[in-house]
PDB file of C-alpha atoms in Angstrom:
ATOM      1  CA  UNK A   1     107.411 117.013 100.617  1.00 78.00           C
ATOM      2  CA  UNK A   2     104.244 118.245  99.229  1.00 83.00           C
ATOM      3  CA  UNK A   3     103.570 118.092  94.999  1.00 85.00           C
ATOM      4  CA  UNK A   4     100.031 119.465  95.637  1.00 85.00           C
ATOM      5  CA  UNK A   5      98.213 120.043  98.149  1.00 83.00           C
ATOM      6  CA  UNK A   6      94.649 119.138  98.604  1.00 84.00           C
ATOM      7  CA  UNK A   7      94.526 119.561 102.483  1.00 82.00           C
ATOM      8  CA  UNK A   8      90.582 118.037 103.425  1.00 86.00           C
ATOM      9  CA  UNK A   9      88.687 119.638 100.673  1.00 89.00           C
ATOM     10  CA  UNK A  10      89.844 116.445  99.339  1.00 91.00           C
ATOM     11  CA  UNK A  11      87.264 114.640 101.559  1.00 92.00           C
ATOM     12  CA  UNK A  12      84.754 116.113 100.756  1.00 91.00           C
ATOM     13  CA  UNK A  13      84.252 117.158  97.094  1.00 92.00           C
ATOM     14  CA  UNK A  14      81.744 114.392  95.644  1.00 94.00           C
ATOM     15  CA  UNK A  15      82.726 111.038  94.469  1.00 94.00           C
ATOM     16  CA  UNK A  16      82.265 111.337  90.857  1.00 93.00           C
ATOM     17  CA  UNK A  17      84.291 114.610  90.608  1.00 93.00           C
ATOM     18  CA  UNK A  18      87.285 113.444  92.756  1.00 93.00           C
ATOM     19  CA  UNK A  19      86.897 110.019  90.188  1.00 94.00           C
ATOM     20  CA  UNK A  20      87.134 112.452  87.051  1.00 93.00           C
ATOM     21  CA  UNK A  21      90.047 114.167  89.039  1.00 92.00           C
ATOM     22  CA  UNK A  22      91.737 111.046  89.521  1.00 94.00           C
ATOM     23  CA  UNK A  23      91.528 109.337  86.375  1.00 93.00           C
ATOM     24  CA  UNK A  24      92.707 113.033  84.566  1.00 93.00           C
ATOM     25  CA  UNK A  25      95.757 113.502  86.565  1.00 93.00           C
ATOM     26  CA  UNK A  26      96.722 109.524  85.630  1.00 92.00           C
ATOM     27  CA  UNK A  27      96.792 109.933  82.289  1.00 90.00           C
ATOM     28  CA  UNK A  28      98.737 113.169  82.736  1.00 90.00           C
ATOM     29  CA  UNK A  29     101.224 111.019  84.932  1.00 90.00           C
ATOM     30  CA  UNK A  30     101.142 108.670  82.505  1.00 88.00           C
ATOM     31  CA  UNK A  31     101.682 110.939  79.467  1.00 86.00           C
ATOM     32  CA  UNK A  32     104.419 112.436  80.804  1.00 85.00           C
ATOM     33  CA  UNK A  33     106.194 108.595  81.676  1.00 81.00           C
ATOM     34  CA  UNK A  34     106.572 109.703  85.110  1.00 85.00           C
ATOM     35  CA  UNK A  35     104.120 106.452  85.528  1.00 83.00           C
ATOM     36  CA  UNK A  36     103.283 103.372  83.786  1.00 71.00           C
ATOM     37  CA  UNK A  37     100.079 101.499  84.490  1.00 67.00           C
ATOM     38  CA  UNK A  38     100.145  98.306  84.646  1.00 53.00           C
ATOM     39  CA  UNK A  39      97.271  98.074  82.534  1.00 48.00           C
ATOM     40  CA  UNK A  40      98.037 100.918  80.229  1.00 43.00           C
ATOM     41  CA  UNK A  41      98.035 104.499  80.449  1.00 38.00           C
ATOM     42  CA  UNK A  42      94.248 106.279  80.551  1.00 36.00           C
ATOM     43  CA  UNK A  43      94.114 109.143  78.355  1.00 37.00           C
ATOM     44  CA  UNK A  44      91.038 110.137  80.711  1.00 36.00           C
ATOM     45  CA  UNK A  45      87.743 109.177  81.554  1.00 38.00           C
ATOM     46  CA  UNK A  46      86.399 112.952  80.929  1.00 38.00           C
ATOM     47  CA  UNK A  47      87.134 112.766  77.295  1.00 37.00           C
ATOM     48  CA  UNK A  48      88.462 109.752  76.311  1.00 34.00           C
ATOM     49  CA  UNK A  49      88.059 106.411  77.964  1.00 31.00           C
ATOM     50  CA  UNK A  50      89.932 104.219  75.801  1.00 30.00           C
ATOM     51  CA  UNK A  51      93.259 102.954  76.522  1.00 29.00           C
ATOM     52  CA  UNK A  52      96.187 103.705  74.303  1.00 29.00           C
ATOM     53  CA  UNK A  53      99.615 101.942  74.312  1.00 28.00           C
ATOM     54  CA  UNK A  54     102.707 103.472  75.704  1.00 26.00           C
ATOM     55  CA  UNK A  55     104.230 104.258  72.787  1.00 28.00           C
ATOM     56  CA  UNK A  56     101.861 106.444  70.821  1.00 28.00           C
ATOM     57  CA  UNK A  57     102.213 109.344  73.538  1.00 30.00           C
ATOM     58  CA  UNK A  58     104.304 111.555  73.359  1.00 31.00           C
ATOM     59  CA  UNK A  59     106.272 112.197  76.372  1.00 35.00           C
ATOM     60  CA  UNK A  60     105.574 116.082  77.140  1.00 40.00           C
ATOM     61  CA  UNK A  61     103.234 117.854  79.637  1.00 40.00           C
ATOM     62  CA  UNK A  62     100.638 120.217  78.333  1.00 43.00           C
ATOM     63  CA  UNK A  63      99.872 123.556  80.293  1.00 40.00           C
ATOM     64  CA  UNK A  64      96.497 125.289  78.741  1.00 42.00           C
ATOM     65  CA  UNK A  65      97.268 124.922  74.819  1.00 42.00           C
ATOM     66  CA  UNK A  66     100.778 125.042  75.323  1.00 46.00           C
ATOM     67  CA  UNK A  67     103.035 121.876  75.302  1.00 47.00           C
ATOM     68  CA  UNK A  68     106.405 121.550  76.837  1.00 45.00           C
ATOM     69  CA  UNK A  69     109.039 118.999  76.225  1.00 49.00           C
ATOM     70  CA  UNK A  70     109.253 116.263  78.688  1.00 47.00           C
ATOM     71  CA  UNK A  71     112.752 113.540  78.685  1.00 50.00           C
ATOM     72  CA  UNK A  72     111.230 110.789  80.162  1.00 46.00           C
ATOM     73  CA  UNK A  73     114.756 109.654  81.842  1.00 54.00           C
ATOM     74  CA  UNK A  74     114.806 113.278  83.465  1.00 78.00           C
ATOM     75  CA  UNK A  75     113.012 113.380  86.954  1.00 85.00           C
ATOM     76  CA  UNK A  76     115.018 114.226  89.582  1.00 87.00           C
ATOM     77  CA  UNK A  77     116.239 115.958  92.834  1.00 89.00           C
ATOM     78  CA  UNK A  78     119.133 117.487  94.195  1.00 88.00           C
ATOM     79  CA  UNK A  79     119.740 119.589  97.274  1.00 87.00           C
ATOM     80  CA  UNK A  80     120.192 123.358  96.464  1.00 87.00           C
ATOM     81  CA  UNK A  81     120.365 124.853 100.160  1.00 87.00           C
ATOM     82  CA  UNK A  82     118.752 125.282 103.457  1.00 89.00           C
ATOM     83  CA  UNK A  83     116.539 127.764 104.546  1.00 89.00           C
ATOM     84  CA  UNK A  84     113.508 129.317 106.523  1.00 88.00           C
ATOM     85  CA  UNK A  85     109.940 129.084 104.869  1.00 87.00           C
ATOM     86  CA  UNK A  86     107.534 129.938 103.649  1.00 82.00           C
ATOM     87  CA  UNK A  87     108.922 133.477 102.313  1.00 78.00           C
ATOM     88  CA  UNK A  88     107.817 136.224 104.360  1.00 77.00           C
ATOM     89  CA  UNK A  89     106.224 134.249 107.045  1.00 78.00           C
ATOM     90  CA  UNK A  90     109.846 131.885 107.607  1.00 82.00           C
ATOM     91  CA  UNK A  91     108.587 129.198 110.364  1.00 84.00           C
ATOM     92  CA  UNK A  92     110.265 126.204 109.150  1.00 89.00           C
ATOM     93  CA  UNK A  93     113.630 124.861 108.284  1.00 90.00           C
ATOM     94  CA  UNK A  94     113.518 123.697 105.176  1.00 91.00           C
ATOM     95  CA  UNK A  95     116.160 121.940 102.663  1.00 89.00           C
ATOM     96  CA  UNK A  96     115.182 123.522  99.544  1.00 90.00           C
ATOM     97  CA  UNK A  97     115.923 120.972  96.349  1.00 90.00           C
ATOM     98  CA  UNK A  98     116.680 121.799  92.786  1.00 89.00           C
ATOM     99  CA  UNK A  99     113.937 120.144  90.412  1.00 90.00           C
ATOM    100  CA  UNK A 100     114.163 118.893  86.810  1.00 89.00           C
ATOM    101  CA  UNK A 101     112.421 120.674  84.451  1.00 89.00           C
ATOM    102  CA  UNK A 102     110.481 117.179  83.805  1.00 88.00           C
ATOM    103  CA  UNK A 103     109.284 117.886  87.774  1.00 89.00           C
ATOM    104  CA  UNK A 104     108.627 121.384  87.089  1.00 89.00           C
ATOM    105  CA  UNK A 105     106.565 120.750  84.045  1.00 88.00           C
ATOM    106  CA  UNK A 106     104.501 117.862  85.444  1.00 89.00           C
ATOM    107  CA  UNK A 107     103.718 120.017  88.688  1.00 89.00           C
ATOM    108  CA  UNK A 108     102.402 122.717  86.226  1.00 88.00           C
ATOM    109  CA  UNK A 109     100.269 120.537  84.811  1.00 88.00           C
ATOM    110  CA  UNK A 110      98.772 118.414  87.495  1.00 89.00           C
ATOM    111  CA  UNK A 111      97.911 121.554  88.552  1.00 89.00           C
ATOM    112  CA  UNK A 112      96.522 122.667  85.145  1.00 90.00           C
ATOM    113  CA  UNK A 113      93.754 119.730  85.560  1.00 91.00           C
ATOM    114  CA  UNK A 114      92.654 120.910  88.783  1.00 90.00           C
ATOM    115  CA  UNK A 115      92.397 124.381  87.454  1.00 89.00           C
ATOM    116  CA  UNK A 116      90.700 124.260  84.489  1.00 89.00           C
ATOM    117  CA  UNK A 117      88.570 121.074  85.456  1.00 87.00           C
ATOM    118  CA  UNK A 118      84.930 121.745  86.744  1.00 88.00           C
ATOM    119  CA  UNK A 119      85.084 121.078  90.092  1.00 90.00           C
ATOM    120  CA  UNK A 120      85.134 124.608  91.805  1.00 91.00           C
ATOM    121  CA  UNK A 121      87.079 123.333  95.112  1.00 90.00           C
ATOM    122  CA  UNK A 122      89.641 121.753  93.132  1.00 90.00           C
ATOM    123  CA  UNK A 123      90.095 124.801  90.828  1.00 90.00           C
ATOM    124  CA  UNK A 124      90.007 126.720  94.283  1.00 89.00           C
ATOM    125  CA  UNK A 125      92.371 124.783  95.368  1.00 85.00           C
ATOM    126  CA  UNK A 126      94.609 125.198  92.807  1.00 86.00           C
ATOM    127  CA  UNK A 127      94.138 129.019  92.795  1.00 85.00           C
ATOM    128  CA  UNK A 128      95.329 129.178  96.768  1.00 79.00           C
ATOM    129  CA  UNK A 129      98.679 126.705  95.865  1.00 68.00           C
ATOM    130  CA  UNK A 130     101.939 127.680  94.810  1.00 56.00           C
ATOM    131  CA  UNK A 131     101.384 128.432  91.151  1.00 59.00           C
ATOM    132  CA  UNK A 132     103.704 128.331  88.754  1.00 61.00           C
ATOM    133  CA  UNK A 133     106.887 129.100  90.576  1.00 73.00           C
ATOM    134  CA  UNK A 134     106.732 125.487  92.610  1.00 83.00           C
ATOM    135  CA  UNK A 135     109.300 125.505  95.537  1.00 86.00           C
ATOM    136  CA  UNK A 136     110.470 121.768  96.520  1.00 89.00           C
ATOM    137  CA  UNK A 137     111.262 121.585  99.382  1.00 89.00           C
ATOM    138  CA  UNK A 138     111.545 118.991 102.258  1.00 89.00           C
ATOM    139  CA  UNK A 139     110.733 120.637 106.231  1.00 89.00           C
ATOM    140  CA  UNK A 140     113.445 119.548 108.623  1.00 90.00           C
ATOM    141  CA  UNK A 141     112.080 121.217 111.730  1.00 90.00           C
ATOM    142  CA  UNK A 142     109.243 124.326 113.317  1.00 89.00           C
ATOM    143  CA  UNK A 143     110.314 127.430 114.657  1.00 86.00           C
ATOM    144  CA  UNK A 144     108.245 128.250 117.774  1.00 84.00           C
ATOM    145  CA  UNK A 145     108.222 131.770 118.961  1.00 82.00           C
ATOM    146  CA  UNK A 146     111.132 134.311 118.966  1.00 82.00           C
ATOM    147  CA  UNK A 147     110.982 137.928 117.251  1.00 87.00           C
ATOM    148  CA  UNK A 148     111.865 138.850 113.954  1.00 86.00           C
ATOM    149  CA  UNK A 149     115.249 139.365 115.031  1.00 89.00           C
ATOM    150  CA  UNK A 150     115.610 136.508 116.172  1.00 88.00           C
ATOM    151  CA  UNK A 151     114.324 134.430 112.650  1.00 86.00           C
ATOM    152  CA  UNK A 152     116.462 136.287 110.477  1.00 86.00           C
ATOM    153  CA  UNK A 153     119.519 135.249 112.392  1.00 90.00           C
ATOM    154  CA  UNK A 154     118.269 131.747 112.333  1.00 89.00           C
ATOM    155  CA  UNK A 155     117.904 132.142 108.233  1.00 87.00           C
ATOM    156  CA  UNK A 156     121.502 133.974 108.093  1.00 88.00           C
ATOM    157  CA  UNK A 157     123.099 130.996 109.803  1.00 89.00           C
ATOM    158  CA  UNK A 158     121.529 128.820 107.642  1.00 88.00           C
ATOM    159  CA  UNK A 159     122.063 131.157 104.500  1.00 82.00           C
ATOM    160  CA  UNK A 160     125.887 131.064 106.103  1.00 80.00           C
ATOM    161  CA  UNK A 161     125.851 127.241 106.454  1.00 79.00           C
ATOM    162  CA  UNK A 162     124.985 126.225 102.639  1.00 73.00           C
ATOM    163  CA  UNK A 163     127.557 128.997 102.008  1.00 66.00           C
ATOM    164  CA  UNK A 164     130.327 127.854 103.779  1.00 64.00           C
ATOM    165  CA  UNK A 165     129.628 123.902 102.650  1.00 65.00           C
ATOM    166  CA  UNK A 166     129.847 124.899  98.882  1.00 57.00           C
ATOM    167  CA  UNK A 167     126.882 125.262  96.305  1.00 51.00           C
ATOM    168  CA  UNK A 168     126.022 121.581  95.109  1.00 50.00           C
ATOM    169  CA  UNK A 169     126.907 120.341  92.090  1.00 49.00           C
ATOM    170  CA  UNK A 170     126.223 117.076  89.546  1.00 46.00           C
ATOM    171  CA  UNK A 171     129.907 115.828  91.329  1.00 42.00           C
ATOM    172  CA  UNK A 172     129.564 116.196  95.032  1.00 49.00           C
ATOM    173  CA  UNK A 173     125.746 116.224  95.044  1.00 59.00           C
ATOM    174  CA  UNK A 174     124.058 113.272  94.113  1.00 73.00           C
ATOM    175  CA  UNK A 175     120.541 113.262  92.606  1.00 80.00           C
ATOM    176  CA  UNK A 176     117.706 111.952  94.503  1.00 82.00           C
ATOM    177  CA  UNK A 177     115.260 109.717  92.821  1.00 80.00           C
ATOM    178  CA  UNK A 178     111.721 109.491  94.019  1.00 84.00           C
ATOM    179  CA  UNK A 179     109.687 105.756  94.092  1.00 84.00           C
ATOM    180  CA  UNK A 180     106.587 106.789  94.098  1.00 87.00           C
ATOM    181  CA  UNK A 181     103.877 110.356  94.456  1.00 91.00           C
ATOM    182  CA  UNK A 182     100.902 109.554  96.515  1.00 91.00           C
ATOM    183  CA  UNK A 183      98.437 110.592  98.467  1.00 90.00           C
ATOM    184  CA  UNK A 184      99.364 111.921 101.978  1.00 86.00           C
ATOM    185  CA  UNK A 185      97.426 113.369 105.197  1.00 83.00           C
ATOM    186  CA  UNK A 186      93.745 112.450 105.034  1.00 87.00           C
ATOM    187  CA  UNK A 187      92.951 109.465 102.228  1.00 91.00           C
ATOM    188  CA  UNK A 188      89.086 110.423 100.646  1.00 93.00           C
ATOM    189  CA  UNK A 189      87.029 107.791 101.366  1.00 93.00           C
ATOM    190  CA  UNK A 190      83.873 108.836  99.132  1.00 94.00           C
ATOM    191  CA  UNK A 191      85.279 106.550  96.661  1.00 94.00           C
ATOM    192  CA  UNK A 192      88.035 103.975  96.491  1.00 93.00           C
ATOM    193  CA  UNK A 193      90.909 104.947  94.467  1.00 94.00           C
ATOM    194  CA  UNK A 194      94.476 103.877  93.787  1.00 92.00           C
ATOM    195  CA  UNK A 195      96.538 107.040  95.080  1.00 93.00           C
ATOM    196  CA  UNK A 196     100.296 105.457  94.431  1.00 92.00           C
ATOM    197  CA  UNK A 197     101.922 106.406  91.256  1.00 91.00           C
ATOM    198  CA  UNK A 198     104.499 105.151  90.909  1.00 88.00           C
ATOM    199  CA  UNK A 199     107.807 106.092  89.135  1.00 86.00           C
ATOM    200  CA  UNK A 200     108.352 103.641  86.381  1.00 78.00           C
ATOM    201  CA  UNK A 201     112.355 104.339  86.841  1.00 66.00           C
ATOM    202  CA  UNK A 202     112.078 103.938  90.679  1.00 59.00           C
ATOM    203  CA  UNK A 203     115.824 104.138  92.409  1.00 54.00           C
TER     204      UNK A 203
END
């Protein structure tokens, strides 16, 4: 599933912004201990190049000025329920997952760098994606064609279908660990980067 999309402005911003861009949202992965480099966590080559050691950050994400309470052990997915998306336009099946609040916090900020950073297609980017109220969700198949009519009784026999199979819990509804967030689609190639971050508690 997508954690942000970046679609092919990606390609095409120039080098040294998408390098600033990078090296911001790694330390942000790395503050919040989603990620652990292997040579340390970078705090960020904007403001502060130096690397610091692991355990003089504190493990929270920080959205504008305000900072919100990260557990470290707490990233996670579980499956909440199927349905049709994107609201209002409903032309995919979907499996829509419940995230941690660690998920939920570190989306909000990755998407905090973008948007107050100075690239303008980044921060344009981050204007046109899903904001704060971040939807995970992983597409299991198109709709093609049909009438209205005809999608809403798709989503009420999917509505019907998570239902009649129970509302997941902790006990029948195991969580779903993720190995790595990287970059998918179209790699940028202005610059070489490392794109895999991966989760320093991988399943």
């Amino acid at each position: 599933f997508t954690f942000f999309f970046g679609g092919q402005v990606l390609c095409s911003i120039p080098a040294e912004e998408l390098s600033t861009w990078h090296s911001d949202i790694k330390g942000r992965f790395c503050k919040s201990q989603f990620y652990l480099d292997s040579e340390g966590p970078i705090v960020s080559q904007s403001s502060a190049p130096e690397r610091v050691v692991l355990e003089s950050l504190v493990p929270d994400a920080t959205i504008g000025e305000e900072a919100i309470e990260v557990d470290k052990d707490e990233y996670w997915f579980r499956i909440k329920k199927l349905s049709l998306f994107p609201p209002k336009r409903d032309y995919l099946i979907v499996a829509i997952l419940e995230a941690s609040p660690a998920y939920h916090a570190l989306y909000r900020d990755i998407r905090s760098v973008a948007l107050n950073g100075d690239s303008k297609e980044l921060k344009s980017l981050a204007e046109k994606d899903k904001g704060p109220d971040w939807i995970p969700h992983i597409t299991l198949g198109n709709l093609y064609g049909g009438t209205k009519d005809d999608k809403r009784a798709v989503g009420e026999m999917l509505e019907h279908y998570s239902l009649e199979n129970g509302a997941p819990d902790e006990a029948s509804n195991d969580a779903i660990g993720v190995k790595c967030i990287t970059m998918g689609g179209p790699v940028p190639q202005q610059v070489q980067l490392d794109w895999d971050f991966q989760n320093r508690q991988r399943p």
